[in-house]
Amino acid sequence: MSDTFEPKNIIVTGGCGFIGSNFVHYVVNHFPDVHVTVLDKLTYAGNPENIVGLPNDRVELVVGDICDKELLDSLVPGHDAIVHYAAESHNDNSITNPEPFLKTNVEGTYCLLEACRKYDVRYHHVSTDEVYGDLALDDPTRFTEETPYHPSSPYSSTKAASDMLVRAWCRTYGIRATISNCSNNYGPYQHIEKFIPRQITNILCGIRPKLYGDGKNVRDWIHTDDHSSAVWEILTRGRMGETYLIGADGERNNITVLRDILSAMGQPEDAFDWVRDRPGHDRRYAIDSSKLRRELGWRPQHTDFASGLKATIAWYEEHEEWWRSIKEATEAKYAAQGQ
Ligand code: NAD
Ligand code: DAU
């Protein structure tokens, strides 16, 4: 195991998005000596409300684009690490219009890597299990750090490209970097375009939930707090140049998750609509996180999916003002796609 790195002044890109903002809360709540600069462009997916209420002397929001090199030149010096969450993150959007995915996910990562090289700043790259493509439902294996890259969608291919840039910058320029590839997150502050919050808010609005394809696609669910704790361990104790897979053994197919939501919200189990499948829809993701557990001793805390889901449903029930104003437009976009 390597020496512990003790950052005091970190930049969190995408800190107004779903997972990034949960990470900012996690750092503020657990590490009183750490100051966080959030760099976020505030796209449709970024909401400054996600970090409102956190102390001003601990968290600063800089609204800007990770592709803005001049901004990075003024912002990065003086920080000891960048934790890079900012991305275009939604597969369905990448199918409709891939261009912003190329720009933010690939060029944006390049700009951050160059800034880290120039100012000798530690870099952690937040990536996804989707870079490995998908598994058959009956495949006995799971993804490991050695699984070959085989991305399927415009989104996952740009994430794979960004991972490759990180590896090359490590090897060629010796930048101090790590990569993590995590499975599907759930929890508070997730945009309502995504599967779980879409269905919860549909039910709250009297709209029938929408299930793609045959509903048998499997995702490996992890609570976003567990993702945060894993990223912190990798940032502070991970080996340079290494990749760590993050997962909580949470494989479930979509129809099971939807029925869990329906049941928890007092709805009949068939109160949903089948809709058009996602083109190229990945069948199954499954993470083997043994390396992270063995090397860094990390363990997920939220291992009871039913109670995590219940708390997530309660969060959306209690925070209607957070999602209500974007619900109609989000559903109109899906309706135009037959979804
Ligand atoms: P999100 O879409 O909720 O948030 C993305 C954030 O990035 C937003 O705040 C947005 O404003 C910001 N952003 C986008 N483009 C930007 C730019 N050019 N400059 C600065 N900020 C910009 O995404 P998420 O679901 O929270 O995902 C965060 C990261 O985690 C992504 O890198 C994603 O690939 C990765 N990831 C997500 C999951 C998941 O289940 N959601 C799982 C594994 C990995
Ligand atoms: O695996 C990690 C990835 O998880 C991240 O890299 C992505 O950023 C994140 O968006 C997520 O990707 P998915 O495509 O798996 O998530 P999404 O919430 O879009 O869909 C989850 C599953 O639910 C998927 O099989 C498609 C299905 N689905 C989705 C929606 C929005 C439905 O059946 N109905 C829906 O309405």
Coordinates of C-alpha atoms and ligand atoms in Angstrom, one line a residue:
M1 CA 0.0 0.0 0.0
S2 CA 1.3 3.5 -0.8
D3 CA 1.7 6.4 1.6
T4 CA -1.4 8.4 2.5
F5 CA -1.9 11.5 0.5
E6 CA -3.6 14.3 2.6
P7 CA -5.1 16.8 0.2
K8 CA -6.2 20.1 1.8
N9 CA -7.5 22.0 -1.2
I10 CA -9.3 20.1 -3.9
I11 CA -11.1 20.9 -7.1
V12 CA -14.2 18.8 -7.7
T13 CA -15.4 19.1 -11.3
G14 CA -19.1 18.5 -11.9
G15 CA -19.7 19.1 -8.2
C16 CA -23.3 20.4 -8.9
G17 CA -24.3 17.2 -10.6
F18 CA -25.6 14.0 -9.0
I19 CA -22.5 12.1 -7.9
G20 CA -20.2 15.1 -7.7
S21 CA -22.5 16.9 -5.3
N22 CA -22.9 13.9 -3.1
F23 CA -19.0 13.6 -3.0
V24 CA -18.8 17.3 -2.0
H25 CA -21.2 16.6 0.9
Y26 CA -19.2 13.5 1.8
V27 CA -15.9 15.5 2.0
V28 CA -17.4 18.4 3.9
N29 CA -19.0 16.0 6.4
H30 CA -16.0 13.8 7.0
F31 CA -12.9 15.9 6.5
P32 CA -13.0 19.2 8.3
D33 CA -9.6 20.3 7.0
V34 CA -10.4 20.0 3.4
H35 CA -11.5 22.9 1.2
V36 CA -13.5 22.1 -2.0
T37 CA -13.6 24.3 -5.1
V38 CA -16.4 23.1 -7.3
L39 CA -15.9 23.7 -11.0
D40 CA -19.2 23.3 -12.8
K41 CA -20.6 24.6 -16.1
L42 CA -24.1 24.2 -14.8
T43 CA -25.5 22.4 -17.8
Y44 CA -29.1 21.1 -17.7
A45 CA -27.7 18.4 -15.3
G46 CA -26.0 20.8 -12.9
N47 CA -27.9 22.4 -10.1
P48 CA -26.3 24.8 -7.6
E49 CA -29.0 23.9 -5.1
N50 CA -27.3 20.6 -4.6
I51 CA -24.5 22.2 -2.6
V52 CA -26.5 25.1 -1.0
G53 CA -26.2 25.1 2.8
L54 CA -22.7 23.8 2.9
P55 CA -20.4 26.3 4.7
N56 CA -19.0 29.1 2.5
D57 CA -15.6 28.8 4.1
R58 CA -15.4 25.1 3.0
V59 CA -17.0 25.1 -0.4
E60 CA -16.6 27.6 -3.3
L61 CA -18.5 27.3 -6.6
V62 CA -16.8 28.4 -9.7
V63 CA -19.1 28.4 -12.7
G64 CA -17.1 27.5 -15.8
D65 CA -16.2 24.9 -18.4
I66 CA -13.5 22.3 -17.9
C67 CA -12.6 22.9 -21.6
D68 CA -11.6 26.6 -20.7
K69 CA -7.8 26.4 -20.5
E70 CA -7.4 30.0 -19.4
L71 CA -9.8 29.4 -16.5
L72 CA -7.9 26.3 -15.6
D73 CA -4.6 28.3 -15.6
S74 CA -6.1 30.7 -13.1
L75 CA -7.9 28.1 -11.0
V76 CA -5.7 25.0 -10.7
P77 CA -2.4 26.4 -9.2
G78 CA -2.6 26.2 -5.4
H79 CA -4.8 23.1 -5.4
D80 CA -3.4 19.7 -4.5
A81 CA -5.9 17.5 -6.4
I82 CA -8.6 17.5 -9.0
V83 CA -11.4 14.9 -8.7
H84 CA -13.0 14.8 -12.1
Y85 CA -16.7 14.0 -12.1
A86 CA -17.9 16.5 -14.8
A87 CA -19.4 14.8 -17.8
E88 CA -22.2 14.5 -20.1
S89 CA -23.6 11.3 -18.4
H90 CA -26.8 10.1 -20.0
N91 CA -26.8 7.4 -22.6
D92 CA -30.1 8.3 -24.2
N93 CA -28.9 11.9 -24.7
S94 CA -25.7 10.6 -26.3
I95 CA -27.7 8.7 -28.8
T96 CA -29.8 11.7 -29.8
N97 CA -26.8 14.1 -29.9
P98 CA -23.3 12.8 -29.3
E99 CA -21.4 16.0 -29.9
P100 CA -21.4 17.5 -26.3
F101 CA -20.2 14.1 -25.1
L102 CA -17.1 14.3 -27.3
K103 CA -16.4 17.9 -26.2
T104 CA -16.9 17.6 -22.5
N105 CA -15.9 13.9 -21.9
V106 CA -12.9 13.8 -24.2
E107 CA -11.6 17.3 -24.7
G108 CA -12.5 18.3 -21.2
T109 CA -10.5 15.4 -19.7
Y110 CA -7.6 16.4 -22.0
C111 CA -7.7 20.0 -20.7
L112 CA -7.7 18.8 -17.1
L113 CA -4.8 16.4 -17.6
E114 CA -2.8 19.2 -19.2
A115 CA -3.5 21.4 -16.3
C116 CA -2.4 18.7 -13.9
R117 CA 0.8 18.1 -15.8
K118 CA 1.6 21.8 -16.0
Y119 CA 1.0 22.5 -12.3
D120 CA 1.9 19.0 -10.9
V121 CA -1.5 18.4 -9.4
R122 CA -2.8 14.9 -8.3
Y123 CA -5.7 13.8 -10.5
H124 CA -8.5 11.3 -9.9
H125 CA -10.6 10.3 -12.9
V126 CA -14.2 9.2 -12.2
S127 CA -15.3 6.7 -14.9
T128 CA -17.9 4.0 -15.5
D129 CA -18.2 0.3 -15.8
E130 CA -19.8 0.9 -19.2
V131 CA -16.3 1.1 -20.8
Y132 CA -16.3 -2.7 -20.6
G133 CA -19.4 -3.1 -22.7
D134 CA -21.9 -5.6 -21.5
L135 CA -22.2 -9.2 -20.3
A136 CA -24.7 -11.9 -21.2
L137 CA -27.3 -12.6 -18.5
D138 CA -25.9 -16.1 -18.0
D139 CA -22.2 -15.1 -18.2
P140 CA -20.7 -16.3 -14.9
T141 CA -17.9 -13.6 -15.0
R142 CA -17.9 -10.0 -13.9
F143 CA -15.9 -7.0 -15.0
T144 CA -12.4 -6.7 -13.5
E145 CA -9.6 -4.2 -14.0
E146 CA -8.3 -6.6 -16.7
T147 CA -11.5 -6.8 -18.8
P148 CA -10.8 -5.4 -22.3
Y149 CA -12.6 -2.1 -23.2
H150 CA -15.6 -2.7 -25.4
P151 CA -17.9 0.4 -25.1
S152 CA -21.3 0.3 -26.8
S153 CA -22.8 3.8 -26.8
P154 CA -21.6 7.3 -27.8
Y155 CA -21.5 8.1 -24.0
S156 CA -19.5 5.0 -23.0
S157 CA -17.1 5.3 -25.9
T158 CA -16.2 8.9 -24.9
K159 CA -15.7 7.8 -21.3
A160 CA -13.5 5.0 -22.6
A161 CA -11.5 7.5 -24.6
S162 CA -11.1 9.7 -21.6
D163 CA -9.8 6.7 -19.5
M164 CA -7.2 6.1 -22.3
L165 CA -6.0 9.7 -22.2
V166 CA -5.4 9.3 -18.4
R167 CA -3.4 6.1 -18.9
A168 CA -1.3 7.7 -21.6
W169 CA -0.7 10.9 -19.5
C170 CA 0.4 8.7 -16.6
R171 CA 2.8 6.7 -18.6
T172 CA 4.2 9.4 -20.9
Y173 CA 4.3 12.4 -18.6
G174 CA 4.3 10.6 -15.2
I175 CA 1.3 12.6 -13.9
R176 CA 0.0 11.3 -10.5
A177 CA -3.3 9.9 -11.5
T178 CA -5.8 7.1 -10.6
I179 CA -9.0 5.9 -12.4
S180 CA -12.1 4.4 -10.9
N181 CA -14.9 2.7 -12.9
C182 CA -18.1 2.5 -10.9
S183 CA -21.4 0.8 -11.5
N184 CA -24.9 2.4 -11.5
N185 CA -25.4 4.9 -8.7
Y186 CA -28.7 5.7 -6.9
G187 CA -29.5 8.2 -4.1
P188 CA -30.5 11.8 -3.7
Y189 CA -29.9 14.6 -6.3
Q190 CA -30.0 12.3 -9.3
H191 CA -31.4 13.9 -12.4
I192 CA -35.0 12.7 -13.1
E193 CA -34.0 11.7 -16.6
K194 CA -32.3 8.6 -15.0
F195 CA -34.2 5.3 -14.5
I196 CA -34.9 5.3 -10.7
P197 CA -35.8 9.0 -10.2
R198 CA -37.7 9.0 -13.4
Q199 CA -40.0 6.2 -12.2
I200 CA -40.4 7.7 -8.7
T201 CA -41.3 11.1 -10.0
N202 CA -43.6 9.6 -12.7
I203 CA -45.6 7.9 -9.9
L204 CA -45.7 11.1 -7.8
C205 CA -47.1 12.9 -10.9
G206 CA -49.7 10.2 -11.8
I207 CA -47.7 9.2 -14.9
R208 CA -47.2 5.5 -15.5
P209 CA -43.5 4.4 -15.2
K210 CA -41.8 3.4 -18.5
L211 CA -39.7 0.3 -19.0
Y212 CA -37.4 -0.2 -22.0
G213 CA -37.2 -3.4 -24.0
D214 CA -38.0 -6.6 -22.1
G215 CA -37.1 -5.2 -18.7
K216 CA -34.5 -7.9 -18.2
N217 CA -31.4 -5.7 -18.5
V218 CA -29.3 -5.9 -15.4
R219 CA -27.6 -3.0 -13.6
D220 CA -25.3 -3.3 -10.6
W221 CA -26.6 -0.7 -8.1
I222 CA -24.5 1.1 -5.6
H223 CA -25.5 3.9 -3.2
T224 CA -23.8 7.1 -4.2
D225 CA -22.4 7.5 -0.6
D226 CA -20.5 4.3 -1.1
H227 CA -19.1 5.6 -4.4
S228 CA -17.9 8.7 -2.5
S229 CA -16.1 6.7 0.2
A230 CA -14.4 4.6 -2.4
V231 CA -13.2 7.6 -4.4
W232 CA -11.9 9.2 -1.3
E233 CA -9.9 6.0 -0.4
I234 CA -8.5 5.8 -3.9
L235 CA -7.6 9.5 -3.9
T236 CA -5.8 9.4 -0.6
R237 CA -4.4 5.8 -0.6
G238 CA -4.6 4.4 -4.2
R239 CA -1.5 3.5 -6.1
M240 CA -0.5 5.9 -8.9
G241 CA -1.4 4.8 -12.4
E242 CA -3.8 2.2 -11.1
T243 CA -7.4 1.6 -12.0
Y244 CA -9.9 0.4 -9.3
L245 CA -13.4 -0.9 -10.0
I246 CA -16.1 0.2 -7.6
G247 CA -19.2 -1.9 -7.0
A248 CA -21.4 -3.2 -4.2
D249 CA -22.6 -6.6 -5.5
G250 CA -26.0 -5.0 -6.3
E251 CA -27.0 -6.8 -9.6
R252 CA -30.8 -6.4 -10.3
N253 CA -32.8 -6.4 -13.5
N254 CA -34.8 -3.4 -14.4
I255 CA -38.2 -5.0 -13.9
T256 CA -37.3 -6.1 -10.4
V257 CA -36.2 -2.6 -9.5
L258 CA -39.3 -1.1 -11.0
R259 CA -41.6 -3.5 -9.1
D260 CA -39.7 -2.6 -5.9
I261 CA -40.5 1.0 -6.6
L262 CA -44.1 0.3 -7.4
S263 CA -44.5 -1.8 -4.3
A264 CA -42.8 0.8 -2.0
M265 CA -45.1 3.5 -3.4
G266 CA -48.3 1.5 -3.0
Q267 CA -48.9 0.8 -6.7
P268 CA -50.0 -2.5 -8.4
E269 CA -47.0 -4.4 -9.8
D270 CA -48.2 -4.0 -13.4
A271 CA -48.9 -0.3 -13.3
F272 CA -46.3 0.6 -15.9
D273 CA -45.9 0.9 -19.7
W274 CA -43.5 -1.0 -21.9
V275 CA -41.8 1.5 -24.2
R276 CA -39.3 1.5 -27.2
D277 CA -36.0 0.0 -26.3
R278 CA -32.8 2.0 -26.2
P279 CA -30.8 1.4 -29.4
G280 CA -27.7 -0.7 -28.6
H281 CA -29.0 -1.2 -25.0
D282 CA -26.3 -2.9 -22.9
R283 CA -27.7 -6.1 -21.4
R284 CA -25.9 -6.5 -18.2
Y285 CA -23.2 -4.8 -16.1
A286 CA -21.5 -6.6 -13.1
I287 CA -18.5 -5.4 -11.1
D288 CA -15.9 -7.4 -9.2
S289 CA -14.5 -4.9 -6.8
S290 CA -12.0 -7.3 -5.1
K291 CA -9.0 -5.2 -5.9
L292 CA -10.4 -2.1 -4.1
R293 CA -11.5 -4.2 -1.1
R294 CA -8.2 -6.1 -0.9
E295 CA -5.7 -3.2 -1.4
L296 CA -7.5 -0.4 0.3
G297 CA -9.9 -2.3 2.7
W298 CA -12.9 -0.4 1.3
R299 CA -16.4 -1.9 2.0
P300 CA -19.8 -0.5 1.0
Q301 CA -22.0 0.5 3.9
H302 CA -25.4 0.7 2.1
T303 CA -25.8 -3.0 1.4
D304 CA -29.6 -3.1 1.9
F305 CA -31.0 -2.0 -1.4
A306 CA -34.6 -2.0 -0.2
S307 CA -33.9 0.5 2.6
G308 CA -31.6 2.6 0.3
L309 CA -34.4 2.7 -2.3
K310 CA -37.0 3.6 0.4
A311 CA -34.8 6.6 1.5
T312 CA -34.4 7.7 -2.1
I313 CA -38.1 7.6 -2.7
A314 CA -38.6 9.6 0.5
W315 CA -36.0 12.2 -0.7
Y316 CA -37.9 12.8 -4.0
E317 CA -41.2 13.0 -2.1
E318 CA -39.8 15.6 0.3
H319 CA -37.9 17.6 -2.4
E320 CA -40.6 18.2 -5.0
E321 CA -39.4 21.8 -5.5
W322 CA -36.0 20.4 -6.6
W323 CA -37.5 18.4 -9.6
R324 CA -41.0 19.7 -10.4
S325 CA -40.0 22.5 -12.7
I326 CA -38.1 20.1 -15.1
K327 CA -40.5 17.2 -15.0
E328 CA -42.7 18.2 -18.0
A329 CA -39.8 19.0 -20.3
T330 CA -38.0 15.8 -19.3
E331 CA -41.0 13.7 -20.1
A332 CA -41.7 15.6 -23.4
K333 CA -38.2 14.8 -24.6
Y334 CA -38.7 11.1 -23.8
A335 CA -42.2 11.1 -25.4
A336 CA -40.7 12.5 -28.6
Q337 CA -38.3 9.5 -28.7
G338 CA -41.2 7.0 -28.1
Q339 CA -39.9 6.4 -24.6
Ligands
NAD1 P1 -24.6 14.4 -13.9 O1 -25.0 14.4 -15.4 O2 -25.6 14.3 -12.9 O3 -23.7 15.6 -13.6 C1 -22.7 16.1 -14.4 C2 -22.2 17.4 -13.9 O4 -21.1 17.9 -14.8 C3 -23.3 18.5 -14.0 O5 -23.2 19.3 -12.8 C4 -22.9 19.4 -15.1 O6 -23.3 20.8 -15.0 C5 -21.3 19.2 -15.1 N1 -20.7 19.5 -16.4 C6 -21.1 18.9 -17.6 N2 -20.3 19.4 -18.6 C7 -19.4 20.2 -18.0 C8 -18.3 21.0 -18.5 N3 -18.0 21.0 -19.8 N4 -17.6 21.7 -17.6 C9 -17.9 21.7 -16.3 N5 -18.9 21.0 -15.8 C10 -19.7 20.3 -16.6 O7 -23.6 13.1 -13.9 P2 -23.4 12.0 -12.7 O8 -24.4 11.0 -13.0 O9 -23.3 12.7 -11.4 O10 -22.0 11.4 -13.1 C11 -20.8 12.0 -12.7 C12 -19.6 11.3 -13.2 O11 -19.7 9.9 -12.7 C13 -19.5 11.2 -14.7 O12 -18.2 11.3 -15.1 C14 -20.1 9.8 -15.0 O13 -19.5 9.3 -16.2 C15 -19.6 9.0 -13.8 N6 -20.4 7.8 -13.4 C16 -21.7 7.9 -13.3 C17 -22.5 6.8 -12.8 C18 -24.0 6.9 -12.6 O14 -24.6 5.9 -12.2 N7 -24.6 8.1 -12.7 C19 -21.8 5.6 -12.6 C20 -20.4 5.6 -12.8 C21 -19.7 6.7 -13.2
DAU2 O1 -23.2 1.9 -15.2 C1 -22.9 3.2 -14.9 C2 -23.7 4.1 -15.8 O2 -25.0 4.1 -15.2 C3 -23.2 5.5 -15.8 O3 -21.9 5.5 -16.5 C4 -24.1 6.5 -16.5 O4 -23.7 7.8 -16.4 C5 -25.5 6.4 -15.8 O5 -26.5 7.2 -16.5 C6 -26.0 4.9 -15.8 O6 -26.2 4.5 -17.2 P1 -27.5 3.6 -17.5 O7 -27.8 3.8 -18.9 O8 -27.4 2.2 -17.0 O9 -28.6 4.3 -16.6 P2 -30.1 4.8 -16.9 O10 -30.6 5.3 -15.6 O11 -30.3 5.7 -18.0 O12 -30.9 3.4 -17.2 C7 -30.8 2.3 -16.3 C8 -31.5 1.1 -16.9 O13 -32.9 1.4 -17.0 C9 -31.1 0.9 -18.4 O14 -31.1 -0.5 -18.6 C10 -32.2 1.5 -19.2 C11 -33.4 1.4 -18.3 N1 -34.4 2.4 -18.4 C12 -34.0 3.7 -18.3 C13 -35.0 4.7 -18.3 C14 -34.5 6.2 -18.2 C15 -35.8 2.1 -18.5 O15 -36.1 0.9 -18.6 N2 -36.7 3.1 -18.5 C16 -36.3 4.4 -18.4 O16 -37.2 5.3 -18.4

